[in-house]
CSV table of C-alpha atoms in Angstrom, one decimal:
chain,number,residue,atom,x,y,z
P,1,MET,CA,128.0,71.7,151.9
P,2,PRO,CA,128.4,69.0,154.4
P,3,THR,CA,130.6,67.1,151.6
P,4,GLY,CA,134.0,68.4,151.1
P,5,ALA,CA,133.5,67.3,147.5
P,6,LYS,CA,132.4,71.0,145.2
P,7,PRO,CA,128.8,70.9,143.7
P,8,PRO,CA,129.5,70.8,140.1
P,9,VAL,CA,129.5,74.1,137.5
P,10,ILE,CA,126.2,72.9,135.1
P,11,VAL,CA,127.3,74.8,132.0
P,12,LEU,CA,124.9,75.6,128.7
P,13,VAL,CA,126.5,75.8,125.8
P,14,ARG,CA,124.4,78.1,123.3
P,15,PRO,CA,120.8,77.6,124.8
P,16,GLN,CA,117.9,78.8,122.3
P,17,LEU,CA,115.4,79.0,124.8
P,18,GLY,CA,115.4,80.9,128.0
P,19,GLU,CA,112.1,78.9,129.1
P,20,ASN,CA,114.8,75.7,129.2
P,21,ILE,CA,117.4,78.3,130.9
P,22,GLY,CA,114.7,78.2,133.4
P,23,LYS,CA,113.8,74.5,133.6
P,24,ALA,CA,117.4,74.3,133.9
P,25,ALA,CA,117.6,76.3,136.9
P,26,ARG,CA,114.6,74.6,138.6
P,27,ALA,CA,116.0,71.5,138.0
P,28,MET,CA,119.4,72.0,139.6
P,29,LEU,CA,118.5,73.5,142.4
P,30,ASN,CA,115.7,70.8,143.1
P,31,PHE,CA,119.1,68.8,143.6
P,32,GLY,CA,121.3,70.9,145.4
P,33,LEU,CA,123.3,72.8,142.3
P,34,THR,CA,123.3,76.3,142.2
P,35,GLU,CA,126.1,77.2,139.9
P,36,MET,CA,125.1,78.3,136.1
P,37,ARG,CA,127.3,79.1,133.0
P,38,LEU,CA,126.2,80.2,129.7
P,39,VAL,CA,127.9,80.2,127.0
P,40,THR,CA,126.7,82.8,124.6
P,41,PRO,CA,122.9,82.2,125.1
P,42,ARG,CA,121.4,83.0,121.7
P,43,ASP,CA,118.8,85.3,123.3
P,44,GLY,CA,121.2,87.0,125.4
P,45,TRP,CA,121.5,87.6,128.9
P,46,PRO,CA,119.4,87.8,131.3
P,47,ASN,CA,116.2,86.4,129.7
P,48,PRO,CA,112.9,87.8,130.7
P,49,SER,CA,111.4,84.4,129.3
P,50,ALA,CA,113.7,82.5,132.4
P,51,GLY,CA,112.0,83.6,134.8
P,52,PRO,CA,108.6,82.0,134.7
P,53,SER,CA,109.4,78.2,133.9
P,54,ALA,CA,112.5,78.5,137.2
P,55,ALA,CA,109.6,78.4,139.2
P,56,GLY,CA,111.4,80.3,142.2
P,57,ALA,CA,114.7,79.1,141.7
P,58,ASP,CA,115.8,82.7,140.5
P,59,ILE,CA,118.9,82.7,142.9
P,60,VAL,CA,120.3,80.4,140.2
P,61,LEU,CA,119.3,82.9,137.6
P,62,GLU,CA,120.4,85.4,139.2
P,63,ARG,CA,124.0,84.5,139.5
P,64,ALA,CA,124.2,83.1,136.0
P,65,LYS,CA,127.6,83.9,134.8
P,66,VAL,CA,127.8,84.7,130.6
P,67,TYR,CA,131.4,83.0,129.0
P,68,ALA,CA,132.2,84.0,124.9
P,69,THR,CA,133.7,80.9,124.8
P,70,LEU,CA,133.3,77.1,126.7
P,71,GLY,CA,137.0,77.2,127.3
P,72,GLU,CA,137.1,80.3,129.7
P,73,ALA,CA,133.9,79.2,131.0
P,74,VAL,CA,135.5,75.6,131.9
P,75,ALA,CA,138.8,77.5,132.7
P,76,ASP,CA,139.2,76.8,136.7
P,77,CYS,CA,137.5,73.3,136.2
P,78,ALA,CA,139.3,70.3,136.6
P,79,HIS,CA,137.0,67.6,135.6
P,80,VAL,CA,134.9,68.7,132.6
P,81,TYR,CA,132.2,66.2,131.1
P,82,ALA,CA,130.3,66.6,128.0
P,83,THR,CA,126.6,64.9,127.8
P,84,THR,CA,125.9,64.3,124.4
P,85,VAL,CA,123.7,61.5,122.8
P,86,ARG,CA,125.6,61.0,120.2
P,87,LYS,CA,128.6,58.9,119.0
P,88,ARG,CA,131.2,61.4,117.8
P,89,GLY,CA,134.1,58.9,117.4
P,90,VAL,CA,136.2,60.6,119.4
P,91,THR,CA,138.7,59.0,122.1
P,92,LYS,CA,136.9,60.0,125.6
P,93,PRO,CA,136.0,57.8,128.3
P,94,VAL,CA,132.1,57.6,128.1
P,95,VAL,CA,130.8,57.2,131.9
P,96,THR,CA,127.0,57.4,132.6
P,97,PRO,CA,125.3,60.4,135.1
P,98,GLU,CA,126.0,57.6,137.8
P,99,GLN,CA,129.4,57.2,137.5
P,100,ALA,CA,130.3,60.7,136.3
P,101,ALA,CA,128.8,61.4,139.8
P,102,ARG,CA,131.4,59.1,141.7
P,103,ASP,CA,134.0,60.8,139.4
P,104,ILE,CA,132.8,64.5,140.7
P,105,HIS,CA,132.4,63.6,144.3
P,106,ALA,CA,135.7,61.8,144.3
P,107,ALA,CA,137.4,64.4,142.9
P,108,GLY,CA,136.6,66.3,146.7
P,109,SER,CA,136.9,70.1,146.4
P,110,THR,CA,138.7,70.2,142.7
P,111,ARG,CA,135.8,71.7,140.6
P,112,SER,CA,134.2,70.2,138.2
P,113,ALA,CA,131.6,71.1,135.2
P,114,ILE,CA,128.7,69.5,133.2
P,115,VAL,CA,128.6,70.9,130.0
P,116,PHE,CA,125.3,70.6,127.7
P,117,GLY,CA,124.6,71.6,124.1
P,118,PRO,CA,122.3,73.7,122.3
P,119,GLU,CA,118.6,72.4,122.5
P,120,ARG,CA,118.3,71.2,119.0
P,121,SER,CA,121.9,70.0,117.8
P,122,GLY,CA,123.6,69.5,121.1
P,123,LEU,CA,127.7,69.7,121.3
P,124,GLU,CA,129.8,70.5,118.6
P,125,THR,CA,133.1,68.2,118.3
P,126,ASP,CA,134.9,71.3,119.1
P,127,ASP,CA,133.0,71.7,122.1
P,128,VAL,CA,133.5,68.2,123.0
P,129,ALA,CA,136.9,68.0,122.6
P,130,LEU,CA,137.6,70.2,125.7
P,131,ALA,CA,135.6,67.8,127.8
P,132,ARG,CA,137.7,64.8,129.8
P,133,ALA,CA,135.0,62.8,129.2
P,134,ILE,CA,131.9,62.1,128.1
P,135,ILE,CA,128.4,61.5,130.0
P,136,THR,CA,125.9,59.4,127.7
P,137,VAL,CA,122.9,59.3,129.9
P,138,PRO,CA,120.9,55.3,128.6
P,139,VAL,CA,117.9,55.7,127.0
P,140,ASN,CA,116.1,54.1,124.6
P,141,PRO,CA,117.4,54.1,121.4
P,142,GLU,CA,114.9,54.6,119.4
P,143,PHE,CA,113.5,57.8,121.0
P,144,ALA,CA,116.4,59.4,122.5
P,145,SER,CA,115.3,63.1,122.3
P,146,LEU,CA,115.9,64.1,125.8
P,147,ASN,CA,115.0,66.9,126.7
P,148,LEU,CA,117.4,70.0,128.1
P,149,ALA,CA,115.7,70.5,131.3
P,150,GLN,CA,115.8,66.7,132.1
P,151,ALA,CA,119.1,65.6,130.5
P,152,VAL,CA,119.7,68.6,133.3
P,153,VAL,CA,117.7,67.1,136.4
P,154,LEU,CA,119.4,63.3,135.8
P,155,CYS,CA,123.0,64.4,136.1
P,156,ALA,CA,122.1,67.0,139.2
P,157,TYR,CA,119.9,64.4,141.1
P,158,GLU,CA,122.4,61.4,140.7
P,159,TRP,CA,125.6,63.8,141.8
P,160,SER,CA,122.5,65.1,144.5
P,161,LYS,CA,123.0,60.7,145.8
P,162,GLY,CA,126.3,61.2,147.0
P,163,ALA,CA,125.8,64.4,148.9
P,164,GLY,CA,125.1,63.4,152.5
P,165,PRO,CA,122.2,63.6,154.0
P,166,GLY,CA,122.8,67.2,155.6
P,167,LEU,CA,121.6,68.8,151.5
P,168,LEU,CA,118.7,66.4,150.9
P,169,GLU,CA,115.6,64.7,153.1
P,170,GLN,CA,116.3,61.3,152.9
P,171,PRO,CA,113.0,59.5,153.2
P,172,THR,CA,112.7,58.8,157.0
P,173,VAL,CA,111.2,55.6,158.3
P,174,GLU,CA,111.1,57.1,162.3
P,175,GLU,CA,107.5,57.9,161.3
P,176,ILE,CA,107.2,54.1,161.1
P,177,LEU,CA,106.3,52.5,163.7
P,178,PRO,CA,107.8,49.0,164.6
P,179,PRO,CA,105.7,45.8,164.6
P,180,ALA,CA,103.6,45.1,167.6
P,181,PRO,CA,105.8,43.4,170.6
P,182,GLN,CA,104.7,39.1,170.0
P,183,ALA,CA,102.3,38.8,172.9
P,184,GLU,CA,99.7,41.7,171.2
P,185,LEU,CA,100.3,39.8,168.2
P,186,ASP,CA,99.2,36.7,170.2
P,187,GLY,CA,96.4,38.5,171.6
P,188,LEU,CA,95.0,39.8,168.2
P,189,ILE,CA,95.3,35.8,167.3
P,190,ALA,CA,93.5,34.7,170.5
P,191,HIS,CA,90.9,37.0,169.6
P,192,TYR,CA,90.5,36.5,165.9
P,193,GLU,CA,90.4,32.4,167.4
P,194,ALA,CA,87.9,33.1,169.7
P,195,LEU,CA,85.6,34.6,167.6
P,196,LEU,CA,85.6,32.1,164.8
P,197,GLU,CA,84.8,29.4,166.7
P,198,PRO,CA,81.7,29.3,167.7
P,199,PHE,CA,80.7,29.6,163.8
P,200,GLU,CA,82.7,26.6,163.0
P,201,TYR,CA,85.5,28.1,161.3
P,202,PHE,CA,88.1,25.5,162.7
P,203,ASP,CA,85.8,22.2,162.2
P,204,PRO,CA,86.5,19.4,161.1
P,205,PRO,CA,89.0,19.1,164.0
P,206,ALA,CA,91.6,16.9,161.9
P,207,ARG,CA,92.2,20.0,159.8
P,208,ALA,CA,92.1,22.4,162.6
P,209,ALA,CA,96.0,22.5,163.5
P,210,THR,CA,96.6,23.6,160.3
P,211,THR,CA,93.9,26.7,159.6
P,212,ARG,CA,95.2,28.3,162.5
P,213,ARG,CA,98.7,27.3,161.4
P,214,THR,CA,97.2,29.4,158.3
P,215,LEU,CA,95.5,32.6,160.7
P,216,ARG,CA,98.5,32.8,162.7
P,217,ASN,CA,100.6,33.4,159.2
P,218,MET,CA,98.9,35.6,157.7
P,219,LEU,CA,98.4,37.5,160.5
P,220,THR,CA,102.0,37.7,161.3
P,221,LYS,CA,103.1,39.0,158.1
P,222,PRO,CA,101.5,42.7,158.1
P,223,GLY,CA,103.8,43.4,160.9
P,224,TRP,CA,101.3,45.2,162.0
P,225,ASN,CA,101.8,47.4,164.6
P,226,HIS,CA,100.7,48.1,167.9
P,227,LEU,CA,98.4,50.8,166.6
P,228,GLU,CA,97.2,48.7,163.9
P,229,VAL,CA,97.2,45.4,166.6
P,230,ARG,CA,94.6,48.0,168.4
P,231,THR,CA,92.5,48.5,165.9
P,232,MET,CA,92.0,45.2,164.7
P,233,ARG,CA,91.1,44.9,167.8
P,234,GLY,CA,88.2,47.0,167.4
P,235,VAL,CA,86.9,45.4,164.6
P,236,LEU,CA,86.7,42.2,166.0
P,237,SER,CA,85.5,43.3,169.3
P,238,ALA,CA,82.6,45.8,166.9
P,239,LEU,CA,81.9,42.2,165.6
P,240,GLU,CA,80.4,40.9,168.8
P,241,ARG,CA,78.6,43.3,169.3
P,242,ARG,CA,74.6,42.4,168.7
P,243,PRO,CA,74.1,43.7,164.9
P,244,ARG,CA,71.7,46.7,164.0
P,245,LYS,CA,68.1,45.3,162.8
P,246,ASP,CA,67.4,47.2,159.7
E,1,MET,CA,112.6,45.8,126.7
E,2,PRO,CA,115.5,42.9,126.9
E,3,THR,CA,113.9,41.6,130.2
E,4,GLY,CA,111.4,39.4,131.6
E,5,ALA,CA,110.0,42.5,134.1
E,6,LYS,CA,107.0,43.5,133.2
E,7,PRO,CA,107.4,47.5,133.2
E,8,PRO,CA,105.6,49.5,135.2
E,9,VAL,CA,102.3,51.4,134.5
E,10,ILE,CA,102.4,55.0,134.9
E,11,VAL,CA,99.3,56.6,136.7
E,12,LEU,CA,98.3,60.2,136.1
E,13,VAL,CA,96.1,61.4,138.7
E,14,ARG,CA,93.9,64.4,137.9
E,15,PRO,CA,96.8,65.7,135.4
E,16,GLN,CA,95.8,69.6,134.6
E,17,LEU,CA,98.0,70.6,132.3
E,18,GLY,CA,98.0,68.5,128.6
E,19,GLU,CA,101.5,69.9,127.8
E,20,ASN,CA,102.3,67.8,131.1
E,21,ILE,CA,100.6,64.9,129.9
E,22,GLY,CA,102.5,65.6,126.9
E,23,LYS,CA,106.0,65.6,128.6
E,24,ALA,CA,105.7,62.7,130.4
E,25,ALA,CA,104.6,60.4,127.4
E,26,ARG,CA,108.0,61.7,126.0
E,27,ALA,CA,109.9,60.9,129.6
E,28,MET,CA,108.6,57.8,129.7
E,29,LEU,CA,109.0,56.4,126.2
E,30,ASN,CA,113.3,57.9,126.8
E,31,PHE,CA,113.3,55.2,128.9
E,32,GLY,CA,111.4,52.2,127.2
E,33,LEU,CA,107.7,52.6,129.4
E,34,THR,CA,105.2,52.9,127.1
E,35,GLU,CA,101.9,52.0,129.2
E,36,MET,CA,100.5,55.5,130.4
E,37,ARG,CA,97.0,55.3,132.9
E,38,LEU,CA,94.6,58.8,132.9
E,39,VAL,CA,92.3,59.2,136.2
E,40,THR,CA,89.8,61.8,135.0
E,41,PRO,CA,92.1,64.6,133.4
E,42,ARG,CA,90.9,67.7,134.2
E,43,ASP,CA,90.3,68.7,130.4
E,44,GLY,CA,89.3,65.7,128.9
E,45,TRP,CA,91.2,63.0,126.6
E,46,PRO,CA,92.5,63.1,124.4
E,47,ASN,CA,94.0,66.4,124.5
E,48,PRO,CA,95.4,68.5,121.7
E,49,SER,CA,98.4,70.0,124.1
E,50,ALA,CA,100.0,66.9,124.6
E,51,GLY,CA,101.2,66.0,121.2
E,52,PRO,CA,103.4,68.3,120.6
E,53,SER,CA,104.6,68.2,124.1
E,54,ALA,CA,105.4,64.8,123.9
E,55,ALA,CA,108.0,65.0,120.5
E,56,GLY,CA,107.1,62.2,119.2
E,57,ALA,CA,106.3,59.8,121.6
E,58,ASP,CA,102.9,59.6,120.0
E,59,ILE,CA,102.8,55.8,121.0
E,60,VAL,CA,102.2,56.2,124.7
E,61,LEU,CA,99.5,59.0,124.2
E,62,GLU,CA,97.6,57.1,121.2
E,63,ARG,CA,97.6,53.9,123.7
E,64,ALA,CA,97.1,55.8,127.1
E,65,LYS,CA,93.7,54.7,128.9
E,66,VAL,CA,91.8,56.7,130.9
E,67,TYR,CA,89.8,55.6,134.6
E,68,ALA,CA,87.0,57.1,136.5
E,69,THR,CA,88.9,56.1,139.7
E,70,LEU,CA,92.3,55.6,140.8
E,71,GLY,CA,91.6,52.2,142.3
E,72,GLU,CA,90.3,51.3,138.5
E,73,ALA,CA,93.8,52.3,137.2
E,74,VAL,CA,95.5,49.8,139.4
E,75,ALA,CA,93.0,47.4,139.8
E,76,ASP,CA,95.2,44.7,137.6
E,77,CYS,CA,98.3,46.1,139.4
E,78,ALA,CA,100.1,44.3,142.1
E,79,HIS,CA,102.4,47.2,143.6
E,80,VAL,CA,101.1,50.2,143.5
E,81,TYR,CA,103.9,52.8,144.3
E,82,ALA,CA,102.4,56.5,145.4
E,83,THR,CA,104.9,59.2,144.5
E,84,THR,CA,104.3,62.4,147.1
E,85,VAL,CA,107.0,64.8,148.5
E,86,ARG,CA,104.6,65.0,151.9
E,87,LYS,CA,104.7,64.0,154.6
E,88,ARG,CA,101.5,62.3,155.0
E,89,GLY,CA,101.7,60.2,159.0
E,90,VAL,CA,100.7,57.0,157.2
E,91,THR,CA,102.7,54.1,158.0
E,92,LYS,CA,103.9,53.0,154.8
E,93,PRO,CA,107.4,52.2,153.6
E,94,VAL,CA,108.8,55.0,151.9
E,95,VAL,CA,111.2,54.3,148.8
E,96,THR,CA,113.7,56.5,146.7
E,97,PRO,CA,112.7,55.5,143.0
E,98,GLU,CA,116.2,53.6,142.9
E,99,GLN,CA,114.9,51.8,145.8
E,100,ALA,CA,111.3,51.3,144.1
E,101,ALA,CA,112.7,50.5,140.8
E,102,ARG,CA,114.9,47.3,142.5
E,103,ASP,CA,111.7,46.0,143.8
E,104,ILE,CA,109.6,46.4,140.8
E,105,HIS,CA,112.4,44.6,139.2
E,106,ALA,CA,112.4,42.1,141.6
E,107,ALA,CA,108.4,41.3,141.1
E,108,GLY,CA,109.0,40.0,138.2
E,109,SER,CA,105.7,39.6,135.6
E,110,THR,CA,103.6,40.7,138.2
E,111,ARG,CA,102.1,44.3,137.4
E,112,SER,CA,103.7,47.6,139.1
E,113,ALA,CA,102.3,51.4,138.5
E,114,ILE,CA,104.0,54.2,139.8
E,115,VAL,CA,101.2,56.8,140.7
E,116,PHE,CA,101.8,60.4,140.3
E,117,GLY,CA,99.2,63.6,141.2
E,118,PRO,CA,97.8,66.8,140.2
E,119,GLU,CA,101.0,69.5,139.1
E,120,ARG,CA,99.6,71.9,142.0
E,121,SER,CA,98.4,69.7,144.7
E,122,GLY,CA,100.4,66.6,144.2
E,123,LEU,CA,98.3,62.9,145.2
E,124,GLU,CA,94.9,63.3,148.3
E,125,THR,CA,95.2,61.3,151.0
E,126,ASP,CA,92.7,58.7,149.6
E,127,ASP,CA,95.2,58.1,146.6
E,128,VAL,CA,97.9,57.3,149.1
E,129,ALA,CA,95.7,54.9,150.8
E,130,LEU,CA,95.5,52.9,147.8
E,131,ALA,CA,99.5,52.0,147.3
E,132,ARG,CA,101.5,49.7,149.2
E,133,ALA,CA,104.4,52.5,149.2
E,134,ILE,CA,105.7,55.8,148.5
E,135,ILE,CA,108.1,57.3,146.3
E,136,THR,CA,110.2,60.0,147.6
E,137,VAL,CA,112.7,61.5,145.4
E,138,PRO,CA,115.1,63.0,147.9
E,139,VAL,CA,115.0,66.4,146.8
E,140,ASN,CA,116.6,69.7,148.2
E,141,PRO,CA,114.3,70.4,151.1
E,142,GLU,CA,114.6,73.8,150.4
E,143,PHE,CA,113.6,73.6,147.3
E,144,ALA,CA,111.3,70.9,147.0
E,145,SER,CA,108.9,71.6,143.9
E,146,LEU,CA,109.5,69.1,140.9
E,147,ASN,CA,108.0,69.1,138.4
E,148,LEU,CA,105.4,66.1,137.1
E,149,ALA,CA,107.2,64.7,134.0
E,150,GLN,CA,110.8,65.4,135.9
E,151,ALA,CA,109.0,63.0,138.5
E,152,VAL,CA,108.2,60.5,136.2
E,153,VAL,CA,111.5,60.7,133.9
E,154,LEU,CA,113.7,60.2,137.1
E,155,CYS,CA,111.7,57.2,138.2
E,156,ALA,CA,111.6,55.8,134.6
E,157,TYR,CA,115.0,56.7,134.5
E,158,GLU,CA,116.0,54.6,137.7
E,159,TRP,CA,113.7,51.6,136.2
E,160,SER,CA,115.7,51.6,132.9
E,161,LYS,CA,119.2,50.9,134.9
E,162,GLY,CA,117.7,47.7,135.7
E,163,ALA,CA,116.2,46.6,132.1
E,164,GLY,CA,119.0,46.0,130.2
E,165,PRO,CA,121.0,42.5,130.1
E,166,GLY,CA,122.4,42.3,133.5
E,167,LEU,CA,118.5,41.9,134.9
E,168,LEU,CA,118.6,38.7,133.0
E,169,GLU,CA,120.9,36.8,134.7
E,170,GLN,CA,119.0,38.0,137.9
E,171,PRO,CA,117.0,35.2,139.3
E,172,THR,CA,113.2,35.9,140.0
E,173,VAL,CA,111.7,34.9,143.7
E,174,GLU,CA,109.4,32.5,142.0
E,175,GLU,CA,108.3,31.0,145.5
E,176,ILE,CA,107.3,34.2,147.3
E,177,LEU,CA,103.7,34.6,146.0
E,178,PRO,CA,103.4,38.5,145.0
E,179,PRO,CA,100.8,40.9,146.7
E,180,ALA,CA,97.1,40.0,145.1
E,181,PRO,CA,96.3,42.4,142.5
E,182,GLN,CA,94.7,45.5,143.9
E,183,ALA,CA,90.8,44.7,142.7
E,184,GLU,CA,91.4,41.3,144.8
E,185,LEU,CA,93.0,43.9,148.0
E,186,ASP,CA,89.4,45.9,147.1
E,187,GLY,CA,87.0,43.1,147.4
E,188,LEU,CA,88.6,42.4,151.0
E,189,ILE,CA,88.4,46.1,152.2
E,190,ALA,CA,84.8,45.9,150.4
E,191,HIS,CA,84.3,42.7,152.3
E,192,TYR,CA,85.4,43.8,156.0
E,193,GLU,CA,83.0,47.3,155.6
E,194,ALA,CA,79.8,45.4,154.8
E,195,LEU,CA,80.8,43.0,157.5
E,196,LEU,CA,80.9,46.1,160.5
E,197,GLU,CA,78.7,48.3,158.7
E,198,PRO,CA,75.6,47.0,160.5
E,199,PHE,CA,77.5,46.8,163.8
E,200,GLU,CA,78.5,50.8,164.0
E,201,TYR,CA,82.1,50.1,163.3
E,202,PHE,CA,82.0,53.2,161.0
E,203,ASP,CA,79.7,55.5,163.3
E,204,PRO,CA,79.5,59.0,163.9
E,205,PRO,CA,79.3,59.6,160.1
E,206,ALA,CA,81.7,62.2,160.5
E,207,ARG,CA,84.3,60.2,161.4
E,208,ALA,CA,84.0,57.3,158.6
E,209,ALA,CA,86.1,58.6,156.2
E,210,THR,CA,89.1,58.2,158.9
E,211,THR,CA,88.1,55.0,159.8
E,212,ARG,CA,87.7,53.6,155.8
E,213,ARG,CA,91.2,54.9,155.4
E,214,THR,CA,92.6,53.8,158.3
E,215,LEU,CA,91.3,49.9,157.5
E,216,ARG,CA,92.4,50.2,153.6
E,217,ASN,CA,95.5,51.7,155.0
E,218,MET,CA,96.0,48.2,157.7
E,219,LEU,CA,94.6,45.9,155.1
E,220,THR,CA,97.2,47.0,152.5
E,221,LYS,CA,100.4,46.8,154.3
E,222,PRO,CA,100.6,43.1,154.5
E,223,GLY,CA,100.7,42.2,150.9
E,224,TRP,CA,98.3,39.4,151.2
E,225,ASN,CA,98.6,37.3,147.9
E,226,HIS,CA,95.6,35.7,146.1
E,227,LEU,CA,96.0,32.5,148.6
E,228,GLU,CA,95.9,34.8,151.8
E,229,VAL,CA,93.4,37.0,150.1
E,230,ARG,CA,91.0,34.1,149.6
E,231,THR,CA,91.8,32.6,153.0
E,232,MET,CA,90.8,35.8,154.7
E,233,ARG,CA,87.8,36.2,152.9
E,234,GLY,CA,86.7,32.3,154.2
E,235,VAL,CA,87.1,34.5,157.4
E,236,LEU,CA,84.8,36.7,156.8
E,237,SER,CA,82.1,34.9,155.4
E,238,ALA,CA,82.2,32.0,158.4
E,239,LEU,CA,81.2,35.4,160.9
E,240,GLU,CA,78.4,35.8,158.3
E,241,ARG,CA,77.3,32.5,159.1
E,242,ARG,CA,74.6,32.0,161.8
E,243,PRO,CA,76.9,31.3,165.4
E,244,ARG,CA,76.6,27.6,167.1
E,245,LYS,CA,74.5,27.6,170.2
E,246,ASP,CA,76.8,26.3,173.0
């Protein structure tokens, strides 16, 4: 990790379907998380349904550890976040995935855990009691049933944003060439003007200055690079040739 | 949504599995998006596999519209974002879901579309050519296979962050006209092509597709508004006239 911050542990409490455990593993690895902990998975562990839906994130499943209780699963973690969509009447801070990610990065080398409940019912009150804070994803209140893997992917994604360029591929803009120098742009504009002049595009003379300015503004807007300017010059040169008779 | 900004349209291009269409619908509705468009879904439409995995987001599926081409699906959209993980060598801005969400909110009442490719292969180069910008989710480069519904949920989630009450306070930049709708841009591109064709600009035939794509990419880049598109149409119309003899 290029950052001093330890990636959070992802804890699935009593997950029901192996398929969802696999999908959660895939979502984790997509954003650079590898440590999964399972608390009494319904169908035991390992679960043959998990592998196929992990779509290659096998390393996460192979390293997953199973615990009898949530307390044991988060015993080494100083910051435990319980994810829930439901209001629990508990007096704990409620944060978004974004805020939790910031706090986890700020925690440095201290271990953090993000805890997810079973697919159908979510975390029990006793599970939530173990957490220092609650993560609630701000969803559409009229359609709030976020599935397990998607709750995991949002938390992992938010964490990854702060994980530094070493881990994640940032969109690079290196392949975007800068706009062509002004002289090349001027050459293009002059070419357009020379081409258009015989077609009386700049008539009547009283409007010529405005028409030229409009054309310049339009051709300046794209920020075409030198290759693009050259291509457009090619377009104009083609139009200067004698057309094919059909 | 308590905002003046129009929610983006979600476009799925040649989706393979109905199950994934359903999951995408669920992900959309979780974050308040309801308008789905499908371009030639592999198994036709409606697809009985979509409903169960939508988990209640039936309204999104019922309202989904089917199109024969991506061009038609985004014809009314001024801001088209293509999602892709792959480097394409195209000179378009590459943004994160977060940046795209900000831009979409800033676009106010102008229509935006976020376009997703087929599960296995992603968007083709010709699909990407229709877009003004590329969204790349910054994933773990060693495990970058983000599934369709998860790519959708991340984009919808980022959009939803700006859709809250805070957005209402942000002034919109009314004086800057938005890019012309895709249909007008397509009209301009077709006009260029028709004009150039007799001049053998697209010869030899083996290179024609690439030449057309280059032209489309160049003319998409400016984000010309409808006045500018009309001006450029005027330029082309002038060139179709008979030149003055000097």
